[in-house]
Amino acid sequence: MKEMIKIIGGAALLYLVIVMLIAVLPAIDLSKTPAGPGVVPLTPLEAHGRQVFAANGCAYCHTQQVRPTPADANLGRPMSPGDFKYRTPVLAGSERTGPDLTNVGTTRGSDVWQYIHLYDPRAVEPDSIMPNFKFLFRVVDTVPEGETAVPLPPQFAPKHGHVIPTADAKALVAYLLSLKQTKIPGYSMNGAMGGTTSAAAPSTAGGTSAAGDTAQGASLYSSHCAACHQASGAGLPGAFPPLKGNAVVQDRDPTEHIHVVLNGLHGKAIDGVTYGGAMPPFAGLLNDADIAAIINHERTSWGNAAPTVTAADVKAVRDGKPVAAPTTPATAPAVASPTAAATPAAAEKSAYQFDAKRGDALYASTCAACHQASGEGLPGAFPPLKGNPAVLADDPAEHLSTILHGVHGKTINGQTYSSPMPPFGGQLDDEQVADIANHERTSWGNAARHVTPADVAKIRARK
Amino acid sequence: MQSSPLAPASVTAEDEQALSRVFSAYTLTGTLWLLFGTAVGLLVAFKFGAPDFWAEKYLTFGRLRPIHTNSVFYGFATLMLIGAAYHVVARSCGTRLYSAKLAWLGLWLFNIAAVAGTVALSLGYNYGDLEYREWPWPIRLIFIAAVAVTGWNLLATMLHRASRDLYLSNWYIGAGVLWGSIIAIVAIIPIYQHGLGMMAISGYYMHNAVGMWFTPLALGLFYYAIPKVLNRPIYSYSLGVLAFWTNLMFYPLLGGHHFLFSPLPWWLQTAAVICSVAMIVPVFAGSANYLLTMRGRYHGRIESYPLAFLFIGVLCYLFGSTQGTLEALRSLQDLWHFTNFTVGHSHLTMYGFVTFAAWGAVYALLPLSTGKNPGRFGMATHFWLALVGMGMYVIALSIGGSVQGWDWIQHAPFIKSVTDMKTYYLWRGIGGMLMFVSHIVFAWNVWRMTFGKSGDAPSPIMEPEAESTP
Ligand code: HEM
Ligand code: HEM
């Protein structure tokens, strides 16, 4: 009896003391940790989403903790105690079968992406092994008032009907989008929020380091952009625009391209398609060198061949200044011809020379899908441009206006075409429109006079 | 205790029978939970290669995974260990079970909790994905009641022992049930579990549930079953005493290492690392004690399958815990934390150590209790399939986990770590399949040791030493 109390009772008592000291008392103290700057409670909708997250065991594959270790340096800043004030349950996780979600509201900030990904992860990430969560969606014949159908790529969509999210899915997505680290004043680690390039030398102003950045650019693109725009640059039809052949990406003047990556984009029609989702801004997440590397990857992949940019260009756009630095063609040797590089954008415009090769390429990527490479169109669906009166007219106003603003329901040579032609004014600059128009005006036996970017600018301004 | 325990004068034949029925019932239901829990484990492993397979609401990965862990922890491992513990405590104390009724009540409570917990998780009632304590609190209250009833029964049995000394097994088992109650109660009280406080309790709970509940029960069974099978005393009583107290001093703090580099107080994390290293003392003392008890009888391991199971259990205790010590070092945490290496560790320890210990104890002791033997071939099949399967499982994930960790350090796109794991997930699945088949064979063996027809295996107790040493 005595021996038993001594041993087993002693062991239990000793354990109790240890547990108080190492678990209970610290936990009492830690539970009182105040919120860090900017850390706010979840809204009721987000809190509901957190329930859905826990109920379906998301935390078994996804952590929500960033450590001060090399492996985590690209996930954001390390956690600070103040981050946890409103995190009950903590959902910190202990395994990363899938990626950490601490900043998913920033890096995958598009609700459309989140819905598509939940419905079928393979639609946006072919190699994903995450289960689908189709049970969080309903398939309906007609989309009810106030609901929006998820724009799924056809091969992932159900055969009939439209997919709309349930209340649980909406709450879950609201919760995911709320997952963003707050900035801690005075704290900085490798650039903005623990960028990845602390080790990489900043790009030199000459832009000659473009080659050295390619691996970095591909890797950054893959972790920050490919989720939506896809590794192939083809985007997801109807959900995320392609970057391959994209006018802003191909534009010689990179200002708009840099601007979009820095500040995000919402509701702009691209190639006639308006996208419901918003592209998140990356200005707070990536430093200038990272953004330049990503942009250069986009400008030189998938057949894109636009001039590359430098970190200094990104900085200029960040500061709202014009991009002063000359741009170097990506394909040119590292030592670019000084004269070509030094030509300022304005001078280039006045010295416009129609380049048949450029016009041909632009026509092929932008127009030929409908009007065909032969310029003959598709009978009944898309009108021919060969021998087309508007194309042949001496006054280019109608021709240019159609390219810039699109056209719908027009009768041409007695045939009415019902499918609309999208406007291209948003994605092509004046020079590109001129190139395309001139290509059309001088091919397939057409022989009309050349137009200039100035003509295009005039028509653009008119409407 | 040794070969001739104190003549259990006060123990009647009915008492023996009652104990045997309790032991059998715990083992049988535990085996059912093993079959269920690992069938789910296999399904979960399969889903890594076929994520769209059975992705419906109630069968989604995130609901099945906690069903796997909780049912093997609180259905299988707990019931198997406690069934054998009843036998060990009553026999080593030379007395009857204090109350068979309480043992049956405990069995019902454990099973009700495990069934209710499984249903709740499948319906989406998950307590914040907090590992191994996901069941909603009312169900965990039932589990606490079951542990309390069991503890009362076991301690009361020890109180009525015939001998003056308390054999080592009873130290571990008696303290284990009290530690288990403390752990479960600390984990359920919500007042100090907000935000970071909850994270601290999770870190504490995850490793204390394995280290202060399953580990002491399994070690307690070792101390009885190994000498019993070998028919010779434990090598050193004082090594056992040293291991007991150092285990108590160092193990509780291990939990903090789950959250190395987290905002938990630095002293707590550092203490966790130091204690993880200090764990070498009890682990080596304990393992050495078991291995030295087996000295000179190594060839006998293969002749006696009960001993073979116990031997693997001891080795995995040694390897798994040493591996844990390495994992806890900050530099290696950089590489292995959050990777599948951890899952490999979990199975090396919970499967290689705890599960093999439970099997070894059942093969060694259940035939003595029921008078029925399994088949020799059945035991051999179970042993080799389980061992080879586990080897594949653990090796695949240890390599895969290292690759995964390396990809992250390289800042490769995340998806690379997913595609790199494909082969290793496949090997894990093949290993898991062998493991699962071995469990079906085990169930058949248990049936023969309890209600079925006795098999051809010899008595688990080996010939006395003199005859087998050349
Ligand atoms: C056929 C046998 C088994 C198979 C195929 C299997 C498979 C699995 C799988 C696929 C996971 C999830 C891993 C992940 O999320 O990455 C897992 C987790 C786990 N299993 Fe098993 N398992 C088996 C047997 C067991 C047994 C018998 C036990 C304990 C007695 C056990 C304890 C655990 C634990 C503790 C975890 C969580 C690991 C962690 O979080 O680190 N398993 N198992
Ligand atoms: C000296 C003894 C041990 C040490 C130092 C140790 C250390 C560790 C460490 C560092 C981890 C976390 C790894 C990570 O998340 O990166 C871990 C996880 C784990 N250990 Fe141990 N371990 C020891 C013994 C054991 C034993 C004996 C068992 C089982 C009976 C066990 C079962 C587990 C389980 C199930 C996990 C997974 C928990 C989770 O992450 O969900 N360990 N151990």
Coordinates of N, CA, C and O in Angstrom, one line a residue, chain B residues 6 40 42 62 73 115 134 159 173 196 202 204 208 228 272 279 318 325 393 415 447 467:
Chain B
L6 N 3.6 -15.9 -7.5 CA 3.1 -16.3 -6.2 C 1.8 -17.1 -6.4 O 1.0 -16.7 -7.2
V40 N -9.6 2.4 -43.2 CA -9.7 3.8 -43.5 C -8.3 4.4 -43.9 O -8.2 5.2 -44.8
L42 N -5.9 2.9 -45.2 CA -5.5 2.5 -46.6 C -6.2 3.3 -47.6 O -5.7 3.7 -48.6
G62 N -10.3 14.9 -45.6 CA -10.1 15.6 -44.4 C -11.0 15.1 -43.2 O -10.8 15.4 -42.1
F73 N -6.0 5.0 -32.5 CA -5.5 5.4 -31.2 C -6.4 4.9 -30.1 O -6.0 4.2 -29.1
V115 N -17.2 4.9 -31.4 CA -18.2 4.9 -32.4 C -18.8 6.3 -32.6 O -18.9 6.8 -33.7
E134 N -9.9 15.5 -31.8 CA -10.8 16.2 -32.7 C -12.3 15.9 -32.2 O -13.2 16.6 -32.6
L159 N -3.9 -2.7 -5.4 CA -4.0 -2.6 -3.9 C -4.2 -3.9 -3.2 O -3.7 -4.1 -2.1
I173 N 1.9 0.8 -15.8 CA 0.5 0.8 -16.1 C -0.3 1.6 -15.1 O -1.1 2.4 -15.6
L196 N -2.9 31.6 -29.1 CA -1.6 30.9 -28.8 C -1.7 29.9 -27.7 O -1.0 28.9 -27.7
S202 N -2.0 22.2 -27.7 CA -1.9 21.2 -28.7 C -0.5 20.6 -28.8 O -0.4 19.4 -28.9
Y204 N 1.5 20.4 -26.4 CA 1.6 19.5 -25.2 C 0.9 18.2 -25.4 O 1.4 17.1 -25.2
N208 N 2.2 14.2 -25.6 CA 1.9 13.5 -24.3 C 1.0 12.4 -24.5 O 1.0 11.4 -23.8
K228 N 8.4 -13.3 -19.3 CA 7.5 -14.4 -19.3 C 7.8 -15.4 -20.5 O 8.0 -16.6 -20.3
A272 N 12.1 22.0 -24.8 CA 11.6 20.9 -25.6 C 12.8 20.2 -26.3 O 12.9 19.0 -26.3
M279 N 16.0 12.5 -23.6 CA 15.2 11.3 -23.7 C 16.1 10.1 -24.1 O 15.7 9.0 -23.9
L318 N 13.4 1.9 -29.8 CA 14.7 2.5 -29.8 C 14.9 3.4 -31.0 O 15.3 4.6 -30.9
T325 N 14.5 12.2 -31.5 CA 15.5 13.1 -30.9 C 16.2 13.9 -32.0 O 16.3 15.1 -31.9
Y393 N 6.6 1.3 -45.8 CA 5.9 2.6 -45.4 C 6.9 3.6 -44.9 O 7.0 4.7 -45.4
I415 N 4.4 23.0 -56.2 CA 3.8 21.8 -56.8 C 4.9 20.7 -57.1 O 4.6 19.5 -57.1
W447 N -9.2 -14.8 -33.4 CA -10.4 -15.7 -33.3 C -10.0 -17.1 -32.8 O -10.7 -17.7 -31.9
E467 N 18.3 -25.8 -21.6 CA 18.2 -26.8 -22.7 C 18.5 -26.2 -24.0 O 18.9 -26.9 -24.9

